[in-house]
Amino acid sequence: MRIFKSVFLRGTEIRDLFKFLWKAKMYFLIPFVVILILFGSILIFVQTTGVAPFIYTLF
């Protein structure tokens, strides 16, 4: 549960990043940032569960 609180607290930083990308007209970077955020959140979720040993075999 602590992880989810930290993610929600950092939501303002992510929002500011998207605002900057939109204001600077760097639209092409938005999908890249979204993929990085999704991949990072999946890695955080997997490390907190018992699935971690199975994920490491994929990489």
PDB file of N, CA and C in Angstrom:
ATOM      1  N   MET A   1       0.820  -1.197   0.000  1.00  0.00           N
ATOM      2  CA  MET A   1       0.000   0.000   0.000  1.00  0.00           C
ATOM      3  C   MET A   1       0.862   1.257   0.000  1.00  0.00           C
ATOM      4  N   ARG A   2       2.022   1.149   0.624  1.00  0.00           N
ATOM      5  CA  ARG A   2       2.924   2.293   0.687  1.00  0.00           C
ATOM      6  C   ARG A   2       3.401   2.694  -0.710  1.00  0.00           C
ATOM      7  N   ILE A   3       3.551   1.700  -1.568  1.00  0.00           N
ATOM      8  CA  ILE A   3       4.012   1.974  -2.933  1.00  0.00           C
ATOM      9  C   ILE A   3       2.975   2.803  -3.684  1.00  0.00           C
ATOM     10  N   PHE A   4       1.704   2.457  -3.511  1.00  0.00           N
ATOM     11  CA  PHE A   4       0.661   3.191  -4.211  1.00  0.00           C
ATOM     12  C   PHE A   4       0.578   4.638  -3.731  1.00  0.00           C
ATOM     13  N   LYS A   5       0.806   4.860  -2.428  1.00  0.00           N
ATOM     14  CA  LYS A   5       0.804   6.231  -1.917  1.00  0.00           C
ATOM     15  C   LYS A   5       1.926   7.038  -2.541  1.00  0.00           C
ATOM     16  N   SER A   6       3.101   6.428  -2.677  1.00  0.00           N
ATOM     17  CA  SER A   6       4.219   7.160  -3.263  1.00  0.00           C
ATOM     18  C   SER A   6       3.976   7.454  -4.741  1.00  0.00           C
ATOM     19  N   VAL A   7       3.313   6.545  -5.417  1.00  0.00           N
ATOM     20  CA  VAL A   7       2.994   6.784  -6.835  1.00  0.00           C
ATOM     21  C   VAL A   7       2.011   7.940  -6.964  1.00  0.00           C
ATOM     22  N   PHE A   8       0.998   7.985  -6.107  1.00  0.00           N
ATOM     23  CA  PHE A   8       0.028   9.064  -6.181  1.00  0.00           C
ATOM     24  C   PHE A   8       0.641  10.397  -5.770  1.00  0.00           C
ATOM     25  N   LEU A   9       1.587  10.376  -4.837  1.00  0.00           N
ATOM     26  CA  LEU A   9       2.252  11.616  -4.462  1.00  0.00           C
ATOM     27  C   LEU A   9       3.131  12.128  -5.589  1.00  0.00           C
ATOM     28  N   ARG A  10       3.692  11.227  -6.368  1.00  0.00           N
ATOM     29  CA  ARG A  10       4.531  11.633  -7.487  1.00  0.00           C
ATOM     30  C   ARG A  10       3.710  11.922  -8.738  1.00  0.00           C
ATOM     31  N   GLY A  11       2.424  11.821  -8.649  1.00  0.00           N
ATOM     32  CA  GLY A  11       1.573  12.102  -9.795  1.00  0.00           C
ATOM     33  C   GLY A  11       1.708  13.528 -10.292  1.00  0.00           C
ATOM     34  N   THR A  12       2.004  14.458  -9.379  1.00  0.00           N
ATOM     35  CA  THR A  12       2.172  15.845  -9.802  1.00  0.00           C
ATOM     36  C   THR A  12       3.417  16.000 -10.671  1.00  0.00           C
ATOM     37  N   GLU A  13       4.461  15.245 -10.378  1.00  0.00           N
ATOM     38  CA  GLU A  13       5.671  15.322 -11.198  1.00  0.00           C
ATOM     39  C   GLU A  13       5.406  14.799 -12.608  1.00  0.00           C
ATOM     40  N   ILE A  14       4.671  13.712 -12.693  1.00  0.00           N
ATOM     41  CA  ILE A  14       4.335  13.154 -14.001  1.00  0.00           C
ATOM     42  C   ILE A  14       3.442  14.117 -14.764  1.00  0.00           C
ATOM     43  N   ARG A  15       2.493  14.706 -14.070  1.00  0.00           N
ATOM     44  CA  ARG A  15       1.596  15.680 -14.707  1.00  0.00           C
ATOM     45  C   ARG A  15       2.386  16.885 -15.214  1.00  0.00           C
ATOM     46  N   ASP A  16       3.343  17.354 -14.415  1.00  0.00           N
ATOM     47  CA  ASP A  16       4.173  18.477 -14.859  1.00  0.00           C
ATOM     48  C   ASP A  16       5.014  18.110 -16.078  1.00  0.00           C
ATOM     49  N   LEU A  17       5.497  16.879 -16.119  1.00  0.00           N
ATOM     50  CA  LEU A  17       6.258  16.432 -17.277  1.00  0.00           C
ATOM     51  C   LEU A  17       5.403  16.467 -18.536  1.00  0.00           C
ATOM     52  N   PHE A  18       4.167  15.969 -18.442  1.00  0.00           N
ATOM     53  CA  PHE A  18       3.278  15.986 -19.607  1.00  0.00           C
ATOM     54  C   PHE A  18       2.907  17.416 -19.999  1.00  0.00           C
ATOM     55  N   LYS A  19       2.712  18.283 -19.012  1.00  0.00           N
ATOM     56  CA  LYS A  19       2.427  19.683 -19.328  1.00  0.00           C
ATOM     57  C   LYS A  19       3.595  20.326 -20.061  1.00  0.00           C
ATOM     58  N   PHE A  20       4.821  20.024 -19.608  1.00  0.00           N
ATOM     59  CA  PHE A  20       5.997  20.567 -20.281  1.00  0.00           C
ATOM     60  C   PHE A  20       6.101  20.060 -21.712  1.00  0.00           C
ATOM     61  N   LEU A  21       5.912  18.753 -21.897  1.00  0.00           N
ATOM     62  CA  LEU A  21       6.000  18.196 -23.245  1.00  0.00           C
ATOM     63  C   LEU A  21       4.941  18.796 -24.158  1.00  0.00           C
ATOM     64  N   TRP A  22       3.758  19.024 -23.630  1.00  0.00           N
ATOM     65  CA  TRP A  22       2.672  19.594 -24.438  1.00  0.00           C
ATOM     66  C   TRP A  22       2.958  21.056 -24.771  1.00  0.00           C
ATOM     67  N   LYS A  23       3.467  21.799 -23.779  1.00  0.00           N
ATOM     68  CA  LYS A  23       3.734  23.215 -23.994  1.00  0.00           C
ATOM     69  C   LYS A  23       4.917  23.432 -24.934  1.00  0.00           C
ATOM     70  N   ALA A  24       5.913  22.556 -24.846  1.00  0.00           N
ATOM     71  CA  ALA A  24       7.088  22.673 -25.707  1.00  0.00           C
ATOM     72  C   ALA A  24       6.854  22.045 -27.079  1.00  0.00           C
ATOM     73  N   LYS A  25       5.642  21.547 -27.290  1.00  0.00           N
ATOM     74  CA  LYS A  25       5.245  20.921 -28.554  1.00  0.00           C
ATOM     75  C   LYS A  25       6.133  19.733 -28.917  1.00  0.00           C
ATOM     76  N   MET A  26       6.445  18.942 -27.923  1.00  0.00           N
ATOM     77  CA  MET A  26       7.208  17.713 -28.132  1.00  0.00           C
ATOM     78  C   MET A  26       6.248  16.526 -28.069  1.00  0.00           C
ATOM     79  N   TYR A  27       5.280  16.542 -28.944  1.00  0.00           N
ATOM     80  CA  TYR A  27       4.238  15.527 -28.946  1.00  0.00           C
ATOM     81  C   TYR A  27       4.785  14.126 -29.203  1.00  0.00           C
ATOM     82  N   PHE A  28       5.867  14.041 -29.942  1.00  0.00           N
ATOM     83  CA  PHE A  28       6.429  12.750 -30.293  1.00  0.00           C
ATOM     84  C   PHE A  28       7.031  12.033 -29.088  1.00  0.00           C
ATOM     85  N   LEU A  29       7.320  12.738 -27.996  1.00  0.00           N
ATOM     86  CA  LEU A  29       7.894  12.111 -26.808  1.00  0.00           C
ATOM     87  C   LEU A  29       6.832  11.558 -25.857  1.00  0.00           C
ATOM     88  N   ILE A  30       5.594  11.967 -26.010  1.00  0.00           N
ATOM     89  CA  ILE A  30       4.544  11.543 -25.092  1.00  0.00           C
ATOM     90  C   ILE A  30       4.337  10.026 -25.118  1.00  0.00           C
ATOM     91  N   PRO A  31       4.256   9.357 -26.271  1.00  0.00           N
ATOM     92  CA  PRO A  31       4.108   7.892 -26.245  1.00  0.00           C
ATOM     93  C   PRO A  31       5.308   7.189 -25.599  1.00  0.00           C
ATOM     94  N   PHE A  32       6.488   7.712 -25.832  1.00  0.00           N
ATOM     95  CA  PHE A  32       7.690   7.132 -25.235  1.00  0.00           C
ATOM     96  C   PHE A  32       7.639   7.228 -23.711  1.00  0.00           C
ATOM     97  N   VAL A  33       7.227   8.363 -23.189  1.00  0.00           N
ATOM     98  CA  VAL A  33       7.137   8.554 -21.741  1.00  0.00           C
ATOM     99  C   VAL A  33       6.055   7.657 -21.158  1.00  0.00           C
ATOM    100  N   VAL A  34       4.942   7.514 -21.855  1.00  0.00           N
ATOM    101  CA  VAL A  34       3.857   6.643 -21.381  1.00  0.00           C
ATOM    102  C   VAL A  34       4.335   5.192 -21.288  1.00  0.00           C
ATOM    103  N   ILE A  35       5.059   4.730 -22.293  1.00  0.00           N
ATOM    104  CA  ILE A  35       5.579   3.362 -22.280  1.00  0.00           C
ATOM    105  C   ILE A  35       6.563   3.179 -21.128  1.00  0.00           C
ATOM    106  N   LEU A  36       7.427   4.147 -20.901  1.00  0.00           N
ATOM    107  CA  LEU A  36       8.376   4.057 -19.790  1.00  0.00           C
ATOM    108  C   LEU A  36       7.668   4.006 -18.442  1.00  0.00           C
ATOM    109  N   ILE A  37       6.624   4.810 -18.279  1.00  0.00           N
ATOM    110  CA  ILE A  37       5.877   4.819 -17.023  1.00  0.00           C
ATOM    111  C   ILE A  37       5.165   3.487 -16.826  1.00  0.00           C
ATOM    112  N   LEU A  38       4.554   2.959 -17.877  1.00  0.00           N
ATOM    113  CA  LEU A  38       3.875   1.663 -17.769  1.00  0.00           C
ATOM    114  C   LEU A  38       4.856   0.542 -17.448  1.00  0.00           C
ATOM    115  N   PHE A  39       5.984   0.524 -18.125  1.00  0.00           N
ATOM    116  CA  PHE A  39       6.978  -0.509 -17.890  1.00  0.00           C
ATOM    117  C   PHE A  39       7.540  -0.417 -16.467  1.00  0.00           C
ATOM    118  N   GLY A  40       7.787   0.793 -16.015  1.00  0.00           N
ATOM    119  CA  GLY A  40       8.280   0.987 -14.647  1.00  0.00           C
ATOM    120  C   GLY A  40       7.268   0.570 -13.608  1.00  0.00           C
ATOM    121  N   SER A  41       5.992   0.888 -13.825  1.00  0.00           N
ATOM    122  CA  SER A  41       4.975   0.491 -12.857  1.00  0.00           C
ATOM    123  C   SER A  41       4.781  -1.023 -12.839  1.00  0.00           C
ATOM    124  N   ILE A  42       4.916  -1.668 -13.991  1.00  0.00           N
ATOM    125  CA  ILE A  42       4.827  -3.131 -14.034  1.00  0.00           C
ATOM    126  C   ILE A  42       5.980  -3.749 -13.262  1.00  0.00           C
ATOM    127  N   LEU A  43       7.175  -3.209 -13.429  1.00  0.00           N
ATOM    128  CA  LEU A  43       8.325  -3.733 -12.695  1.00  0.00           C
ATOM    129  C   LEU A  43       8.173  -3.551 -11.189  1.00  0.00           C
ATOM    130  N   ILE A  44       7.642  -2.421 -10.763  1.00  0.00           N
ATOM    131  CA  ILE A  44       7.428  -2.196  -9.330  1.00  0.00           C
ATOM    132  C   ILE A  44       6.386  -3.165  -8.800  1.00  0.00           C
ATOM    133  N   PHE A  45       5.310  -3.363  -9.549  1.00  0.00           N
ATOM    134  CA  PHE A  45       4.260  -4.284  -9.108  1.00  0.00           C
ATOM    135  C   PHE A  45       4.767  -5.716  -9.028  1.00  0.00           C
ATOM    136  N   VAL A  46       5.563  -6.123  -9.981  1.00  0.00           N
ATOM    137  CA  VAL A  46       6.055  -7.497 -10.032  1.00  0.00           C
ATOM    138  C   VAL A  46       7.030  -7.770  -8.890  1.00  0.00           C
ATOM    139  N   GLN A  47       7.813  -6.780  -8.511  1.00  0.00           N
ATOM    140  CA  GLN A  47       8.766  -6.981  -7.430  1.00  0.00           C
ATOM    141  C   GLN A  47       8.081  -7.150  -6.084  1.00  0.00           C
ATOM    142  N   THR A  48       6.891  -6.593  -5.927  1.00  0.00           N
ATOM    143  CA  THR A  48       6.206  -6.688  -4.649  1.00  0.00           C
ATOM    144  C   THR A  48       5.372  -7.958  -4.534  1.00  0.00           C
ATOM    145  N   THR A  49       5.221  -8.701  -5.603  1.00  0.00           N
ATOM    146  CA  THR A  49       4.437  -9.931  -5.555  1.00  0.00           C
ATOM    147  C   THR A  49       5.358 -11.138  -5.654  1.00  0.00           C
ATOM    148  N   GLY A  50       4.785 -12.309  -5.642  1.00  0.00           N
ATOM    149  CA  GLY A  50       5.567 -13.527  -5.740  1.00  0.00           C
ATOM    150  C   GLY A  50       5.885 -13.939  -7.158  1.00  0.00           C
ATOM    151  N   VAL A  51       5.593 -13.094  -8.116  1.00  0.00           N
ATOM    152  CA  VAL A  51       5.801 -13.412  -9.518  1.00  0.00           C
ATOM    153  C   VAL A  51       7.228 -13.063  -9.969  1.00  0.00           C
ATOM    154  N   ALA A  52       7.968 -12.343  -9.153  1.00  0.00           N
ATOM    155  CA  ALA A  52       9.286 -11.834  -9.533  1.00  0.00           C
ATOM    156  C   ALA A  52      10.235 -12.925 -10.056  1.00  0.00           C
ATOM    157  N   PRO A  53      10.356 -14.091  -9.431  1.00  0.00           N
ATOM    158  CA  PRO A  53      11.289 -15.091  -9.973  1.00  0.00           C
ATOM    159  C   PRO A  53      10.934 -15.559 -11.385  1.00  0.00           C
ATOM    160  N   PHE A  54       9.664 -15.538 -11.725  1.00  0.00           N
ATOM    161  CA  PHE A  54       9.247 -15.964 -13.052  1.00  0.00           C
ATOM    162  C   PHE A  54       9.506 -14.886 -14.100  1.00  0.00           C
ATOM    163  N   ILE A  55       9.414 -13.623 -13.710  1.00  0.00           N
ATOM    164  CA  ILE A  55       9.660 -12.528 -14.641  1.00  0.00           C
ATOM    165  C   ILE A  55      11.145 -12.453 -14.979  1.00  0.00           C
ATOM    166  N   TYR A  56      12.021 -12.707 -14.022  1.00  0.00           N
ATOM    167  CA  TYR A  56      13.449 -12.620 -14.272  1.00  0.00           C
ATOM    168  C   TYR A  56      13.899 -13.637 -15.311  1.00  0.00           C
ATOM    169  N   THR A  57      13.204 -14.754 -15.443  1.00  0.00           N
ATOM    170  CA  THR A  57      13.588 -15.731 -16.452  1.00  0.00           C
ATOM    171  C   THR A  57      13.260 -15.254 -17.862  1.00  0.00           C
ATOM    172  N   LEU A  58      12.333 -14.317 -17.995  1.00  0.00           N
ATOM    173  CA  LEU A  58      11.985 -13.784 -19.305  1.00  0.00           C
ATOM    174  C   LEU A  58      13.074 -12.872 -19.859  1.00  0.00           C
ATOM    175  N   PHE A  59      13.801 -12.220 -18.979  1.00  0.00           N
ATOM    176  CA  PHE A  59      14.827 -11.298 -19.425  1.00  0.00           C
ATOM    177  C   PHE A  59      16.172 -11.950 -19.314  1.00  0.00           C
TER     178      PHE A  59
END
